Amino acid sequence: MISTTLENDLRAAIRSIPDYPKPGIVFRDITTLLGNARAFRRAVDELVQPWAGMKIDKVAGMEARGFILGGAVAHQVSAGFVPIRKKGKLPHATVRIAYSLEYGIDEMEVHKDAVEKGERVILVDDLIATGGTAEGAVKLMRQLGAEVLAACFVIDLPELGGADKLRKMDVPVRTLISFDGH
């Protein structure tokens, strides 16, 4: 559990944009958090806190903000970094999966040699909503033989049920703040 002060600081560092990408959606923009050195550092520290000192082989970040956060988390825990990309963006042999988004369906992929069987992986992204992207990432990592230790997000939209979806897949979920609605 994070402190109320930290939660308020992180919440204040996130810009909310109404009616983006479509009417009725409030987009939670973390670029303002990333631009605030103190908030960015505190978010990264808190995302990894429960696993400090554990053996973590890889951190997998989901495109695109998960690359930024995941790279920082990987550095913090001395682990390798794995980019989980949208279809067609990786140059080598890949494993691909279709997944549901809040606004439709897409595909993502990872290099076949990104993780080795038995490696311990933490997933990182900026936000969990319906959980489709994160669920797809868990399935990709498990397909490659990785052990998914946890999934970490700065923001949770609990009304959309994504974090609960991952917990039902036996993946512990770490979120730092939550917002009502979507």
mmCIF file of C-alpha atoms in Angstrom:
data_model
loop_
_atom_site.group_PDB
_atom_site.id
_atom_site.type_symbol
_atom_site.label_atom_id
_atom_site.label_comp_id
_atom_site.label_asym_id
_atom_site.label_seq_id
_atom_site.Cartn_x
_atom_site.Cartn_y
_atom_site.Cartn_z
ATOM 1 C CA MET A 1 0.000 0.000 0.000
ATOM 2 C CA ILE A 2 1.380 3.390 -0.899
ATOM 3 C CA SER A 3 1.026 6.477 1.288
ATOM 4 C CA THR A 4 -1.767 8.972 0.769
ATOM 5 C CA THR A 5 0.848 11.679 0.196
ATOM 6 C CA LEU A 6 2.518 9.693 -2.591
ATOM 7 C CA GLU A 7 -0.845 8.846 -4.132
ATOM 8 C CA ASN A 8 -1.826 12.525 -4.138
ATOM 9 C CA ASP A 9 1.560 13.540 -5.612
ATOM 10 C CA LEU A 10 1.258 10.976 -8.424
ATOM 11 C CA ARG A 11 -2.366 11.900 -9.112
ATOM 12 C CA ALA A 12 -1.378 15.590 -9.348
ATOM 13 C CA ALA A 13 1.376 14.715 -11.855
ATOM 14 C CA ILE A 14 -1.067 13.046 -14.291
ATOM 15 C CA ARG A 15 -3.013 15.082 -16.827
ATOM 16 C CA SER A 16 -6.628 14.086 -17.509
ATOM 17 C CA ILE A 17 -7.940 14.770 -21.023
ATOM 18 C CA PRO A 18 -11.732 14.458 -21.427
ATOM 19 C CA ASP A 19 -13.305 12.947 -24.546
ATOM 20 C CA TYR A 20 -10.072 11.419 -25.879
ATOM 21 C CA PRO A 21 -9.754 9.275 -27.945
ATOM 22 C CA LYS A 22 -13.553 9.374 -28.184
ATOM 23 C CA PRO A 23 -16.462 11.036 -26.363
ATOM 24 C CA GLY A 24 -17.046 9.756 -22.830
ATOM 25 C CA ILE A 25 -13.444 8.573 -22.298
ATOM 26 C CA VAL A 26 -11.103 10.446 -19.955
ATOM 27 C CA PHE A 27 -7.529 9.793 -21.121
ATOM 28 C CA ARG A 28 -4.997 9.625 -18.278
ATOM 29 C CA ASP A 29 -1.835 11.147 -19.730
ATOM 30 C CA ILE A 30 1.328 10.143 -17.861
ATOM 31 C CA THR A 31 3.666 12.248 -20.021
ATOM 32 C CA THR A 32 3.348 14.943 -17.373
ATOM 33 C CA LEU A 33 4.395 12.430 -14.697
ATOM 34 C CA LEU A 34 7.351 11.332 -16.843
ATOM 35 C CA GLY A 35 8.426 14.970 -17.211
ATOM 36 C CA ASN A 36 8.398 15.486 -13.453
ATOM 37 C CA ALA A 37 11.682 13.952 -12.234
ATOM 38 C CA ARG A 38 10.507 13.507 -8.643
ATOM 39 C CA ALA A 39 7.162 11.915 -9.565
ATOM 40 C CA PHE A 40 8.787 9.660 -12.197
ATOM 41 C CA ARG A 41 11.428 8.416 -9.746
ATOM 42 C CA ARG A 42 8.872 7.824 -7.008
ATOM 43 C CA ALA A 43 6.564 5.915 -9.368
ATOM 44 C CA VAL A 44 9.400 3.628 -10.525
ATOM 45 C CA ASP A 45 10.550 3.037 -6.942
ATOM 46 C CA GLU A 46 7.020 2.129 -5.865
ATOM 47 C CA LEU A 47 6.339 -0.149 -8.833
ATOM 48 C CA VAL A 48 9.311 -2.361 -7.899
ATOM 49 C CA GLN A 49 9.091 -2.087 -4.103
ATOM 50 C CA PRO A 50 7.290 -5.407 -3.442
ATOM 51 C CA TRP A 51 9.913 -7.322 -5.444
ATOM 52 C CA ALA A 52 13.047 -5.580 -4.185
ATOM 53 C CA GLY A 53 15.717 -8.194 -3.584
ATOM 54 C CA MET A 54 13.932 -10.950 -5.527
ATOM 55 C CA LYS A 55 15.455 -12.625 -8.560
ATOM 56 C CA ILE A 56 13.893 -10.967 -11.592
ATOM 57 C CA ASP A 57 15.313 -11.954 -14.970
ATOM 58 C CA LYS A 58 13.317 -9.681 -17.257
ATOM 59 C CA VAL A 59 10.906 -6.793 -17.195
ATOM 60 C CA ALA A 60 8.476 -6.766 -20.126
ATOM 61 C CA GLY A 61 6.977 -3.418 -21.113
ATOM 62 C CA MET A 62 3.905 -3.025 -23.265
ATOM 63 C CA GLU A 63 3.961 -0.529 -26.126
ATOM 64 C CA ALA A 64 4.478 2.354 -25.774
ATOM 65 C CA ARG A 65 4.474 3.957 -22.333
ATOM 66 C CA GLY A 66 5.310 0.574 -20.846
ATOM 67 C CA PHE A 67 8.657 0.847 -22.652
ATOM 68 C CA ILE A 68 9.547 3.981 -20.718
ATOM 69 C CA LEU A 69 8.392 2.721 -17.329
ATOM 70 C CA GLY A 70 9.567 -0.837 -17.953
ATOM 71 C CA GLY A 71 13.051 0.273 -18.958
ATOM 72 C CA ALA A 72 13.375 2.291 -15.766
ATOM 73 C CA VAL A 73 12.045 -0.612 -13.676
ATOM 74 C CA ALA A 74 14.428 -3.062 -15.388
ATOM 75 C CA HIS A 75 17.350 -0.777 -14.577
ATOM 76 C CA GLN A 76 16.195 -0.464 -10.971
ATOM 77 C CA VAL A 77 16.066 -4.258 -10.449
ATOM 78 C CA SER A 78 19.114 -5.087 -12.634
ATOM 79 C CA ALA A 79 17.042 -7.101 -15.099
ATOM 80 C CA GLY A 80 16.882 -7.284 -18.872
ATOM 81 C CA PHE A 81 14.109 -5.518 -20.746
ATOM 82 C CA VAL A 82 11.667 -7.084 -23.241
ATOM 83 C CA PRO A 83 9.544 -4.879 -25.514
ATOM 84 C CA ILE A 84 6.079 -6.211 -26.279
ATOM 85 C CA ARG A 85 5.211 -4.507 -29.564
ATOM 86 C CA LYS A 86 2.293 -4.052 -31.884
ATOM 87 C CA LYS A 87 2.173 -6.435 -34.850
ATOM 88 C CA GLY A 88 4.825 -5.889 -37.495
ATOM 89 C CA LYS A 89 7.256 -3.755 -35.473
ATOM 90 C CA LEU A 90 9.884 -6.364 -34.534
ATOM 91 C CA PRO A 91 12.556 -7.371 -37.072
ATOM 92 C CA HIS A 92 13.254 -10.964 -36.017
ATOM 93 C CA ALA A 93 11.167 -14.142 -35.575
ATOM 94 C CA THR A 94 8.211 -13.434 -33.302
ATOM 95 C CA VAL A 95 5.369 -14.974 -31.343
ATOM 96 C CA ARG A 96 2.067 -13.115 -31.791
ATOM 97 C CA ILE A 97 -1.274 -12.975 -30.011
ATOM 98 C CA ALA A 98 -4.572 -11.171 -30.653
ATOM 99 C CA TYR A 99 -6.010 -9.226 -27.715
ATOM 100 C CA SER A 100 -8.975 -7.023 -26.876
ATOM 101 C CA LEU A 101 -8.622 -3.308 -26.244
ATOM 102 C CA GLU A 102 -11.112 -1.000 -24.603
ATOM 103 C CA TYR A 103 -11.763 0.367 -28.107
ATOM 104 C CA GLY A 104 -11.370 -2.744 -30.318
ATOM 105 C CA ILE A 105 -9.027 -5.650 -31.156
ATOM 106 C CA ASP A 106 -5.315 -5.629 -32.022
ATOM 107 C CA GLU A 107 -2.307 -7.956 -32.121
ATOM 108 C CA MET A 108 0.995 -7.786 -30.290
ATOM 109 C CA GLU A 109 4.190 -9.729 -30.532
ATOM 110 C CA VAL A 110 7.518 -10.425 -28.922
ATOM 111 C CA HIS A 111 10.718 -11.935 -30.272
ATOM 112 C CA LYS A 112 10.727 -15.732 -29.888
ATOM 113 C CA ASP A 113 14.060 -15.513 -28.066
ATOM 114 C CA ALA A 114 13.078 -12.615 -25.765
ATOM 115 C CA VAL A 115 12.811 -14.852 -22.705
ATOM 116 C CA GLU A 116 14.043 -18.299 -21.901
ATOM 117 C CA LYS A 117 11.988 -21.056 -20.347
ATOM 118 C CA GLY A 118 11.779 -20.547 -16.575
ATOM 119 C CA GLU A 119 12.840 -16.902 -16.560
ATOM 120 C CA ARG A 120 11.064 -14.738 -14.008
ATOM 121 C CA VAL A 121 9.296 -11.764 -15.590
ATOM 122 C CA ILE A 122 7.456 -8.689 -14.337
ATOM 123 C CA LEU A 123 5.076 -6.909 -16.737
ATOM 124 C CA VAL A 124 4.913 -3.108 -16.679
ATOM 125 C CA ASP A 125 2.594 -0.565 -18.282
ATOM 126 C CA ASP A 126 1.201 2.844 -17.440
ATOM 127 C CA LEU A 127 -2.457 1.882 -17.009
ATOM 128 C CA ILE A 128 -4.748 -1.103 -16.717
ATOM 129 C CA ALA A 129 -8.315 -0.702 -17.953
ATOM 130 C CA THR A 130 -10.130 -3.743 -19.345
ATOM 131 C CA GLY A 131 -6.940 -5.801 -19.076
ATOM 132 C CA GLY A 132 -6.898 -7.037 -22.667
ATOM 133 C CA THR A 133 -3.360 -5.883 -23.410
ATOM 134 C CA ALA A 134 -2.007 -7.170 -20.111
ATOM 135 C CA GLU A 135 -3.823 -10.490 -20.481
ATOM 136 C CA GLY A 136 -2.285 -10.891 -23.938
ATOM 137 C CA ALA A 137 1.159 -10.055 -22.544
ATOM 138 C CA VAL A 138 0.800 -12.677 -19.795
ATOM 139 C CA LYS A 139 -0.205 -15.275 -22.378
ATOM 140 C CA LEU A 140 2.761 -14.362 -24.614
ATOM 141 C CA MET A 141 5.242 -14.653 -21.751
ATOM 142 C CA ARG A 142 3.776 -17.952 -20.609
ATOM 143 C CA GLN A 143 3.783 -19.260 -24.193
ATOM 144 C CA LEU A 144 7.555 -18.676 -24.191
ATOM 145 C CA GLY A 145 7.871 -20.526 -20.865
ATOM 146 C CA ALA A 146 8.378 -17.526 -18.587
ATOM 147 C CA GLU A 147 7.092 -17.331 -15.039
ATOM 148 C CA VAL A 148 5.081 -14.122 -14.709
ATOM 149 C CA LEU A 149 5.798 -12.871 -11.185
ATOM 150 C CA ALA A 150 3.536 -9.818 -11.332
ATOM 151 C CA ALA A 151 2.048 -7.049 -13.427
ATOM 152 C CA CYS A 152 2.654 -3.428 -12.381
ATOM 153 C CA PHE A 153 0.775 -0.304 -13.434
ATOM 154 C CA VAL A 154 0.844 3.312 -12.323
ATOM 155 C CA ILE A 155 -2.925 3.667 -12.883
ATOM 156 C CA ASP A 156 -5.862 1.317 -12.362
ATOM 157 C CA LEU A 157 -9.370 1.915 -13.691
ATOM 158 C CA PRO A 158 -11.023 -0.625 -11.365
ATOM 159 C CA GLU A 159 -14.542 -0.252 -12.795
ATOM 160 C CA LEU A 160 -13.274 -1.822 -16.043
ATOM 161 C CA GLY A 161 -12.047 -4.978 -14.264
ATOM 162 C CA GLY A 162 -8.615 -5.467 -15.835
ATOM 163 C CA ALA A 163 -6.684 -5.964 -12.602
ATOM 164 C CA ASP A 164 -9.207 -8.559 -11.434
ATOM 165 C CA LYS A 165 -8.888 -10.350 -14.784
ATOM 166 C CA LEU A 166 -5.123 -10.728 -14.210
ATOM 167 C CA ARG A 167 -5.594 -11.879 -10.617
ATOM 168 C CA LYS A 168 -7.891 -14.632 -11.917
ATOM 169 C CA MET A 169 -4.932 -15.699 -14.075
ATOM 170 C CA ASP A 170 -2.861 -16.026 -10.854
ATOM 171 C CA VAL A 171 -0.850 -12.889 -11.602
ATOM 172 C CA PRO A 172 -0.326 -10.527 -8.642
ATOM 173 C CA VAL A 173 -1.140 -6.944 -9.626
ATOM 174 C CA ARG A 174 0.551 -3.798 -8.304
ATOM 175 C CA THR A 175 -1.112 -0.446 -9.012
ATOM 176 C CA LEU A 176 -0.196 2.891 -7.497
ATOM 177 C CA ILE A 177 -3.361 4.960 -7.964
ATOM 178 C CA SER A 178 -6.862 4.462 -9.276
ATOM 179 C CA PHE A 179 -9.336 6.680 -11.060
ATOM 180 C CA ASP A 180 -13.100 6.233 -11.237
ATOM 181 C CA GLY A 181 -14.679 5.696 -14.625
ATOM 182 C CA HIS A 182 -12.699 5.222 -17.807
#
